[in-house]
Amino acid sequence: MAVAGDDSATIFALSTAGLPSAIAVIRVSGPKSGPALETLSGRLPEPRRASLTLLRDPADGEPIDRGLVLWFPGPDSATGEDLAEFHVHGSKAVAAKLLNVLGNMPGLRVAEAGEFTRRAFLNQRMDLSAVEGLGDLLAAETESQRRQALAMAEGGLARHIAAWREALLMAEARLEAVLNFSDEGDVEEGDERFALEQAQSVHNEILELLERPPAERIRDGVRVALAGPPNAGKSTLFNALIAREAAIVSATAGTTRDVIEAPVEIDGIAFLFSDTAGLRDSGDAIEDEGVKRAISTSEQADIILWLGDAGEAPSQGNVLKLHPRVDEQGRSESSDPGIITISAKTGEGMDQLRSELLQRARALLPQQGQIALYQRQRQALREAAGLLATAAPGDWVVLVETLRQARAVLDRLTGRGGVEDMLDALFGRFCIGK
Amino acid sequence: MAKNAIPERYDVIVVGGGHAGCEAAAAAARVGARTALVSMRKDMIGAMSCNPAIGGLGKGHLVREVDAFDGLIGRASDAAAIHYRMLNRSKGAAVRGPRIQADRKLYRAAIHEMLNETPLLDIVEAEATALDLAENGRTVRGLVVDGHQTLAGTSVILATGTFLGAKLHFGLENEAGGRVGERAATALAEQLYAAKLPMARLKTGTPPRLDGRTIDWAALDVQPSDEDGWTMALRTEERRNPALFCAITRTNRRTHDIIRNALDRSPLFSGEIQGEGPRYCPSIEDKIHRFGDRDGHQIFLEPEGLDDPAVYPNGISTSLPADVQRDFLRTIAGLEKVEIAQLGYAVEYDHVDPRILGHDLGVRSMPGLYLAGQINGTTGYEEAAAQGLVAGINAARFARGESVATFDRETSYIGVMIDDLVLQGVTEPYRMLTARAEYRLRLRADNAATRLSEKALTWNCLGDAHKAVIARRNTQLHDVRVAMEQSVTAAQAEDAGIAVGQHRETRSLADWLTLPGANVVGIKALAPGCAAHDDDVVSEVIEDIRYAPYLERQAAEVARLGTDENIRIPQGLRYRDIAGLSNEMVERLEMARPSTLAEAVRIRGITPAALAAILVHTRQRAA
């Protein structure tokens, strides 16, 4: 039986959440992955190729499930070790059986929280900021967070940091050349101004990143599409929604005359309202294109305001059904409590609509503190920017030390600096080694 | 220096009379060890084999630090100095480098005189043929000299310089030897090779010596000696010798053409020399080969002595053949009719990989054996002297069963160097640079005594004369610091040269000093409490105040690293058993054997992932 915390053991876990589901993925990492895969599927498949295989229980030869298996020999795998993946049907019975069979194999044990990531880090498959980004990805519940997390996992922050390090290093090198070798002649008088410019530009770039709202929805607004058949009152409602608010920046036409977008801030939250073409089959080429775009806009929207008949509403969960134009003759209030009755003209129901929008938007946005950059990262970036802000001409040692300290702070973010810092972050987030 | 018969047993035996050996022997004897200094030629003890300059950037710090332990190099420098120059004067006090040009003969005489005055120290003129080892083949118990006589000793320090497997290159001719005209100590080398100590080959070079009487000085820019009377050593009261000037000239395209056409006659390019040379102080062949686009390289012409016509052309070390050396020299302004007094040459030599050493410079696998100086892959008198000090103190302490005396990175350049050597090893001759010291804002050349005197006292390194100077200095430092608290009006501050700007209020003198413009003369005129005290003491306090805000900022960084210092790595740790460590990591870690996580962090090429793996592993062991 493999001991918990033992890095040489082969580990496995269900990598997809929430059974039952369409597909369940079970990952195995470590030296025994290959034998495990071979035992279950009867052969070792071609590396990095999905192959359809019948998986059998080695104890009695009974089939477990037919599924896809993948074989990634180390070190070119996500963890840097030999790694196998079983993509099977997402039923509780199948997953439980497969996990049970794996657990009975010698040298295999269930992975601890974050252990795959930890192995990837130990095997230098990712640096710290990538690890943290991946943590986000696993915990991401909203689409915008997912994208943010993905960028981070791909080393977005790491790339920034690498460029800043390089810039500071260049400046330091030119100062150091003079400080260390001026007795031998043959050094160019280093350029103090060059160093100060580098410091200034890195400083500005860090501030820019810090000031950037921490998630796309915060930056671009929660996307709300108004949809429904022609003459449902979309444009009237659109105008009412954007005209009521003082914080309108501008109303700009979209790429086509058919989609009009306007950013509006309600109660501190940014929204991006889109007025789309009415959905119908017209036979007119231009209008058809407009309809196509309307559908696409609706698909990308976070919230769809549906102004047509309730029965014809799109089936997605993000649709908010409205009963508009209640001020018109013959349109009484809707009896369905899930439908908001409004009049863009009289303002009836508008407050209820806004409060419903806010409630839905808040659920979509990242929680306070759970932002694109971790608190630790923001703090370090602020510290580095603060140091760079003090870069001044005069005493070159102080100048070069200032640059070096700023670089050391950046290093802490990618795990090149203080070991304790880095490990605090790691242990705290992934519970490794506990 | 006793002339008596050889005693039954020495505490410390030092092999080699260069800068490392002399400093080691003097330090060991100073802390109370019965010491022998073994040298093949007594008259060559304290010789300056290369450039007769001492100090410089980073190196000046080392001289001042050795001096803080009452060492030889600072005092010998002052005794021999014929030119003083403070480098980086305008770039900040923390990187100022005091440097002197020495008269070779005066330097050697000063070293001899100081060694002669050292109690408990014998000088033995003999060839060190072998270490005398115990039956286990590892523990040192003395030294065999001249092939037959054994000196019993508890510790042996090898400070043999480039004598290990050395080969001299003049053009394509080469011969075994250390310095020109001396025998090479190959017998001892055989024993070290047999002991399987890991070794590597390095090279270093020297320029031709010129006959100064054939130089057209009038045609050259002159660099005079500094006039303010600073000295290298704390105990030196005033400068002794007349000052000579240096001159500056440059190579030109014609020089480069001659050298380029003769590259096939240089052992560096013919493949004769395999040792790795320094990146920062390349031979002129290298410079022209690597920086071919440059139209000239600066040369400092440095006098070698008061009554010595020899001139050292700093910047053109070479191992080209004689005719090429003469031809290219004569293309240089001021050197059109120059005669060569001694040809330039390259030396190749073996050094021991210093990662086998502890922070006491003792060989971990051979108790009682210490290595200091070029044998560890360093270059430079100052680096050698500093290692001699460390090895001397520790060899003496070992002989008496006392704990290791450790120099750390936070308080000295010596600590930086030792730590670099034993953890990183060397890939080129190691030279001190201020950039190597992460705490250099606090490690100034001017505050070496303040930083290190307490340690020196604790280890019993200081003679009475030195102690008296320190005591006086400490009183002055105290007075001046008190004087800094006095209230000073804006008008007074302005009179003292301080750029008061918009300030019109009365502040403490220390507060005023955070503004630019203050100088020692102005402050002494302003503050009666400072007036009677030494300029260098006042200046040190001024710089302390100026750097204080930056030091505070750095304190957080130091504290953070301190945490890693407290995480101990067990000495017997089997790195191969740690999952996730590549073979390369395992090799580096096993070679350097870091004792704390902070030391592991400093090893070149050790990745954060490897550190995480080590920490996780040690925590698991502890759990």
Coordinates of C-alpha atoms in Angstrom, one line a residue, chain A residues 138-388:
Chain A
L138 CA -10.3 24.2 -11.1
A139 CA -12.4 26.4 -8.9
A140 CA -13.8 28.6 -11.6
E141 CA -17.5 28.8 -11.7
T142 CA -18.1 31.5 -14.2
E143 CA -17.1 31.7 -17.8
S144 CA -15.1 34.9 -17.4
Q145 CA -13.2 33.6 -14.5
R146 CA -12.5 30.5 -16.5
R147 CA -10.9 32.5 -19.3
Q148 CA -9.0 34.6 -16.8
A149 CA -7.7 31.5 -15.2
L150 CA -6.8 29.9 -18.4
A151 CA -4.7 32.9 -19.4
M152 CA -2.9 32.7 -16.1
A153 CA -2.4 29.0 -16.3
E154 CA -0.8 29.6 -19.7
G155 CA 1.7 31.8 -18.0
G156 CA 0.2 35.2 -18.7
L157 CA 1.5 36.7 -15.5
A158 CA 4.7 34.7 -15.8
R159 CA 5.3 36.2 -19.2
H160 CA 4.8 39.7 -17.9
I161 CA 7.1 39.1 -15.0
A162 CA 9.8 37.6 -17.3
A163 CA 9.8 40.7 -19.4
W164 CA 10.0 43.0 -16.4
R165 CA 12.8 41.0 -14.9
E166 CA 14.7 41.2 -18.2
A167 CA 14.2 45.0 -18.4
L168 CA 15.5 45.5 -14.8
L169 CA 18.3 43.1 -15.3
M170 CA 19.5 45.0 -18.4
A171 CA 19.5 48.3 -16.4
E172 CA 21.3 46.7 -13.5
A173 CA 23.9 45.2 -15.7
R174 CA 24.8 48.5 -17.2
L175 CA 25.2 50.1 -13.8
E176 CA 27.1 47.2 -12.4
A177 CA 29.6 47.3 -15.3
V178 CA 30.6 50.7 -14.2
L179 CA 30.5 50.0 -10.4
N180 CA 32.6 46.9 -10.7
F181 CA 35.0 47.5 -13.5
S182 CA 35.6 51.2 -13.8
D183 CA 39.2 50.5 -12.5
E184 CA 40.0 48.5 -15.6
G185 CA 38.9 51.1 -18.1
D186 CA 37.2 49.7 -21.1
V187 CA 33.7 49.9 -19.7
E188 CA 31.3 52.2 -21.3
E189 CA 30.1 54.8 -18.8
G190 CA 26.8 53.1 -17.9
D191 CA 23.7 55.0 -18.7
E192 CA 22.0 56.2 -15.5
R193 CA 19.1 57.6 -17.6
F194 CA 18.6 54.2 -19.3
A195 CA 18.2 52.6 -15.9
L196 CA 15.8 55.2 -14.7
E197 CA 13.7 54.9 -17.9
Q198 CA 13.6 51.1 -17.6
A199 CA 12.5 51.5 -14.0
Q200 CA 9.8 54.0 -15.0
S201 CA 8.4 51.8 -17.8
V202 CA 8.3 48.6 -15.7
H203 CA 6.7 50.7 -12.9
N204 CA 4.0 52.0 -15.3
E205 CA 3.3 48.5 -16.8
I206 CA 2.8 47.0 -13.3
L207 CA 0.4 49.8 -12.4
E208 CA -1.5 49.2 -15.6
L209 CA -1.9 45.6 -14.7
L210 CA -2.9 46.4 -11.2
E211 CA -5.5 48.9 -12.3
R212 CA -7.0 46.6 -14.8
P213 CA -10.3 45.4 -13.3
P214 CA -9.7 42.0 -12.1
A215 CA -12.1 40.1 -14.4
E216 CA -13.4 40.6 -17.9
R217 CA -17.0 41.1 -16.7
I218 CA -15.9 43.8 -14.4
R219 CA -14.0 45.4 -17.3
D220 CA -16.5 44.9 -20.1
G221 CA -19.7 44.7 -18.3
V222 CA -22.2 41.9 -17.9
R223 CA -23.5 41.2 -21.3
V224 CA -27.3 41.6 -21.6
A225 CA -29.0 40.9 -24.9
L226 CA -32.6 42.0 -25.7
A227 CA -34.2 39.4 -27.9
G228 CA -37.6 38.7 -29.3
P229 CA -39.6 38.9 -32.4
P230 CA -39.8 42.2 -34.4
N231 CA -41.9 45.0 -32.8
A232 CA -41.8 43.3 -29.4
G233 CA -40.6 46.6 -27.9
K234 CA -36.9 45.8 -27.6
S235 CA -35.7 49.2 -28.8
T236 CA -38.0 51.1 -26.5
L237 CA -36.9 49.0 -23.5
F238 CA -33.3 49.4 -24.6
N239 CA -33.6 53.2 -24.7
A240 CA -35.4 53.2 -21.4
L241 CA -32.7 51.1 -19.8
I242 CA -29.9 53.2 -21.1
A243 CA -31.6 56.6 -21.0
R244 CA -32.7 56.3 -17.4
E245 CA -29.1 56.0 -16.3
A246 CA -26.8 59.0 -16.0
A247 CA -23.7 56.9 -16.4
I248 CA -24.1 56.2 -20.1
V249 CA -20.7 56.6 -21.8
S250 CA -21.9 56.3 -25.3
A251 CA -24.2 54.3 -27.5
T252 CA -22.2 52.9 -30.4
A253 CA -23.5 51.0 -33.4
G254 CA -22.2 47.5 -33.6
T255 CA -20.4 46.1 -36.5
T256 CA -23.6 45.9 -38.3
R257 CA -26.5 48.3 -38.2
D258 CA -28.5 45.5 -36.5
V259 CA -26.7 45.2 -33.2
I260 CA -26.5 48.3 -31.1
E261 CA -24.5 48.1 -27.9
A262 CA -24.4 50.5 -24.9
P263 CA -22.5 50.3 -21.7
V264 CA -24.4 51.3 -18.6
E265 CA -23.5 51.2 -15.0
I266 CA -26.2 50.2 -12.5
D267 CA -25.5 50.3 -8.8
G268 CA -21.7 50.0 -9.5
I269 CA -21.9 47.1 -11.8
A270 CA -21.1 47.5 -15.5
F271 CA -23.6 46.2 -18.0
L272 CA -23.3 46.0 -21.8
F273 CA -26.8 46.0 -23.3
S274 CA -27.3 44.8 -26.9
D275 CA -30.3 45.6 -28.9
T276 CA -30.7 43.0 -31.6
A277 CA -32.7 42.5 -34.7
G278 CA -36.1 40.9 -34.4
L279 CA -36.0 37.2 -34.9
R280 CA -37.9 36.1 -38.0
D281 CA -37.5 34.5 -41.3
S282 CA -37.6 37.4 -43.7
G283 CA -36.1 36.2 -47.0
D284 CA -34.2 39.5 -47.1
A285 CA -30.5 38.8 -47.2
I286 CA -29.5 41.8 -45.0
E287 CA -32.1 41.2 -42.4
D288 CA -31.2 37.5 -42.4
E289 CA -27.7 38.5 -41.6
G290 CA -29.0 40.7 -38.8
V291 CA -31.0 37.9 -37.4
K292 CA -27.9 35.6 -37.5
R293 CA -26.0 38.2 -35.6
A294 CA -28.8 38.6 -33.2
I295 CA -28.7 34.9 -32.4
S296 CA -25.0 34.9 -32.0
T297 CA -25.2 37.9 -29.7
S298 CA -27.8 36.1 -27.6
E299 CA -25.6 33.1 -27.4
Q300 CA -22.7 35.1 -26.1
A301 CA -24.9 37.0 -23.7
D302 CA -24.7 36.4 -20.0
I303 CA -28.4 37.3 -19.6
I304 CA -31.0 37.3 -22.3
L305 CA -34.1 39.5 -21.9
W306 CA -36.8 37.8 -23.8
L307 CA -39.7 40.0 -24.9
G308 CA -41.6 37.5 -27.0
D309 CA -44.2 34.9 -26.1
A310 CA -43.1 32.9 -23.1
G311 CA -43.7 29.7 -25.0
E312 CA -41.2 30.7 -27.7
A313 CA -38.4 31.8 -25.3
P314 CA -35.0 30.2 -25.8
S315 CA -34.5 27.3 -23.5
Q316 CA -31.2 28.4 -21.8
G317 CA -31.1 29.0 -18.1
N318 CA -30.0 32.6 -18.5
V319 CA -33.2 33.8 -20.0
L320 CA -35.2 36.4 -18.2
K321 CA -38.8 36.5 -19.6
L322 CA -40.5 39.8 -19.8
H323 CA -44.1 40.8 -20.5
P324 CA -43.5 44.2 -22.1
R325 CA -45.8 47.1 -23.3
V326 CA -48.3 46.5 -20.5
D327 CA -49.4 50.1 -21.0
E328 CA -50.9 49.2 -24.4
Q329 CA -54.5 48.6 -24.9
G330 CA -55.4 45.0 -24.3
R331 CA -52.2 43.9 -22.7
S332 CA -52.9 43.0 -19.2
E333 CA -50.4 41.8 -16.6
S334 CA -48.9 38.3 -17.1
S335 CA -50.3 35.8 -14.7
D336 CA -47.0 33.8 -14.6
P337 CA -45.0 34.9 -11.5
G338 CA -41.7 34.1 -13.3
I339 CA -42.4 36.7 -15.9
I340 CA -41.8 40.4 -15.1
T341 CA -44.4 42.7 -16.4
I342 CA -43.1 46.0 -17.5
S343 CA -43.8 49.2 -19.4
A344 CA -40.8 51.1 -20.7
K345 CA -43.1 54.1 -21.3
T346 CA -44.7 54.4 -17.8
G347 CA -41.8 52.9 -16.0
E348 CA -43.9 50.1 -14.5
G349 CA -41.9 47.1 -13.5
M350 CA -38.6 48.8 -14.4
D351 CA -37.3 48.8 -10.8
Q352 CA -38.1 45.1 -10.5
L353 CA -36.3 44.4 -13.8
R354 CA -33.2 46.3 -12.6
S355 CA -33.1 44.6 -9.3
E356 CA -33.4 41.2 -11.0
L357 CA -30.6 42.1 -13.4
L358 CA -28.4 43.2 -10.5
Q359 CA -29.1 40.0 -8.6
R360 CA -28.2 37.9 -11.6
A361 CA -25.1 40.0 -12.4
R362 CA -23.7 39.6 -8.9
A363 CA -23.9 35.9 -9.1
L364 CA -21.9 36.1 -12.4
L365 CA -19.2 38.3 -11.1
P366 CA -16.2 37.0 -9.1
Q367 CA -16.6 37.3 -5.4
Q368 CA -14.9 40.1 -3.5
G369 CA -11.2 39.2 -3.1
Q370 CA -11.5 36.3 -5.5
I371 CA -10.1 38.3 -8.3
A372 CA -7.9 37.8 -11.3
L373 CA -4.8 38.4 -9.4
Y374 CA -4.5 36.9 -6.0
Q375 CA -4.1 39.2 -3.0
R376 CA -0.5 37.9 -2.7
Q377 CA 0.2 38.7 -6.3
R378 CA -1.3 42.2 -6.1
Q379 CA 0.6 42.9 -2.9
A380 CA 3.9 41.9 -4.4
L381 CA 3.3 43.8 -7.6
R382 CA 2.4 46.9 -5.5
E383 CA 5.6 46.4 -3.5
A384 CA 7.7 46.2 -6.7
A385 CA 6.0 49.3 -8.2
G386 CA 6.5 51.1 -4.9
L387 CA 10.3 50.3 -5.0
L388 CA 10.6 51.3 -8.6

